[in-house]
Amino acid sequence: MMPDDQKAIESSYEQAKALYAKWGVDTDQVLDQLARIRVSINCWQGDDVRGFEGSDELTGGIQVTGNYPGAARTPDELRQDLAKALSLIPGKHKVNIHAMYAETKGAKADRNELKPEHFQNWVEWAKTLGIGLDFNPTYFSHPLSDDGFTLSHQDPKIRQFWIEHGIACRHIGAYFGRELGVPCVTNTWVPDGYKDLPADRLAPRRRLMESLDQILAADVDTRHNIDAVEGKLFGIGSESYVVGSNDFYLAYAAKNNVTLCLDAGHFHPTESIADKISAALLFVDHLLLHVSRPVRWDSDHVVVFDDELQRIMEEIIRSGVSDRVFIALDFFDGSINRIAAWTIGTRNTLKALLKAMLEPTAVLKEYEAKGDLTSRLALMEELKSYPWAAVWDYYCLRQNVPVRDQWLAEVKRYEQEVLLKR
Ligand code: RNT
Ligand code: ZN
């Protein structure tokens, strides 16, 4: 960056700082607060949810479309791509991996036999970058999930296989947390459900509950591993009935003191997960968010800077619960450069967090308490055009990552030099 550009960014920041200070917001403090938040970046955007097991079929009712060149084919390629994206994103974050990204070095280890050692390369890599790792058991893209049921399967042998997988994954999560000094969130999502109308909605749900009970009964250090459960409305092939619905998991999480995961794409189109945060947090200790973007259905588009994203981040900040909400990304788009996808989605998430942190929430709450709803709306609307972007640019500068769209040239260069040669 030219010294002149740098000066311009700094002087715009000083002006913004003075404007926010009038409302009692200290922008320097806000940037320190933002730097402490880790966003969990989903590794599966880098290879279209393929994993390293050699399977080329993605099942479980989720889908990636697009055939952009350069998808990572090996663990080293995926980590190289992730490191590139991380270098374009301000702050220290986490990478979210799935059990299907195990490295068994040619040895046969089925999902129920996975061990911490199969993820040693991920841990070594995370240590060199100073990042954390999150984890997910993989209950899809496997022969024993082919008929659409896993933890709620009516065959006790198949259920047992998946219960063992769930337990193995909690131990791996604890290994991540212990090794990296950042607790690992291990998130359970199962695809179980029916395409058409079930005659019995109750029995599969009872079996899912009992399987989860068995998985959670295994003794795993909760200082290092945090268990989360993720519900869903429908998937491809489970349009009529999903065993693990939101109601099921909300009740399960509250009763069993586990973290509830809310995925932005797993609700009816007009429902917002932003409104669910304050309700759920009265009954569960922690939430995990899968920040995603549904377009007409649970399409998992790259997160853009839209109203929904801003509402979610505002809710976290206004409720003062940033230490109780784990923010993870969940999107997979194979139609654009995958490193750009990570960079766009993560930078947008951080921008929305920053914008929310810059809000003089105390003032808005005071207007509200006094019944001055006119001032509440007036200030909320004026704040939308406050110079929060100048604060963002300064943050990128200070964190030594490209300012504004300068990251794109870096991604294009990497595409030429690395991705197109694959
Ligand atoms: C599926 C869930 C789940 C997956 C990942 C790959 O609908 O959102 O979180 O996207 O586990
Ligand atoms: Zn999700």
Short mmCIF file of C-alpha atoms and ligand atoms in Angstrom, two decimals, residues 42 44 49 58 60-62 98 100 136-137 140 187 189 230-232 234-235 261 263 266 290 292 298 300 330-332, ligand 1:
data_model
loop_
_atom_site.label_atom_id
_atom_site.label_comp_id
_atom_site.label_asym_id
_atom_site.label_seq_id
_atom_site.Cartn_x
_atom_site.Cartn_y
_atom_site.Cartn_z
CA ASN A 42 -15.96 -24.13 7.06
CA TRP A 44 -15.91 -27.84 3.10
CA VAL A 49 -17.94 -31.11 0.61
CA LEU A 58 -22.35 -36.10 -1.71
CA GLY A 60 -27.54 -36.43 3.01
CA GLY A 61 -29.83 -34.11 1.06
CA ILE A 62 -27.33 -31.27 0.63
CA HIS A 98 -15.67 -32.67 9.27
CA MET A 100 -14.64 -37.04 6.40
CA ASN A 136 -18.37 -32.25 12.95
CA PRO A 137 -19.09 -35.96 12.85
CA PHE A 140 -23.66 -38.57 5.35
CA ASN A 187 -21.59 -30.12 16.04
CA TRP A 189 -26.20 -32.77 12.27
CA GLU A 230 -28.25 -28.75 14.65
CA GLY A 231 -31.85 -29.10 13.50
CA LYS A 232 -33.30 -28.63 10.06
CA PHE A 234 -36.14 -30.25 5.17
CA GLY A 235 -33.51 -31.62 2.82
CA CYS A 261 -26.97 -24.77 16.57
CA ASP A 263 -28.41 -22.56 10.72
CA HIS A 266 -32.93 -24.29 8.15
CA HIS A 290 -24.29 -21.58 11.02
CA SER A 292 -25.38 -19.18 5.64
CA ASP A 298 -31.49 -24.17 1.94
CA ASP A 300 -26.01 -22.49 1.18
CA ASP A 330 -21.83 -22.87 6.46
CA PHE A 331 -21.91 -22.34 2.72
CA PHE A 332 -20.66 -24.22 -0.29
C1 RNT B 1 -26.82 -29.42 6.45
C2 RNT B 1 -26.26 -28.71 7.62
C3 RNT B 1 -24.83 -29.05 7.97
C4 RNT B 1 -23.95 -29.18 6.76
C5 RNT B 1 -22.47 -29.38 7.07
C6 RNT B 1 -21.69 -29.79 5.87
O1 RNT B 1 -28.02 -28.92 6.04
O2 RNT B 1 -26.39 -27.34 7.44
O3 RNT B 1 -24.36 -28.13 8.87
O4 RNT B 1 -24.06 -28.08 5.93
O5 RNT B 1 -22.34 -30.27 8.10
#
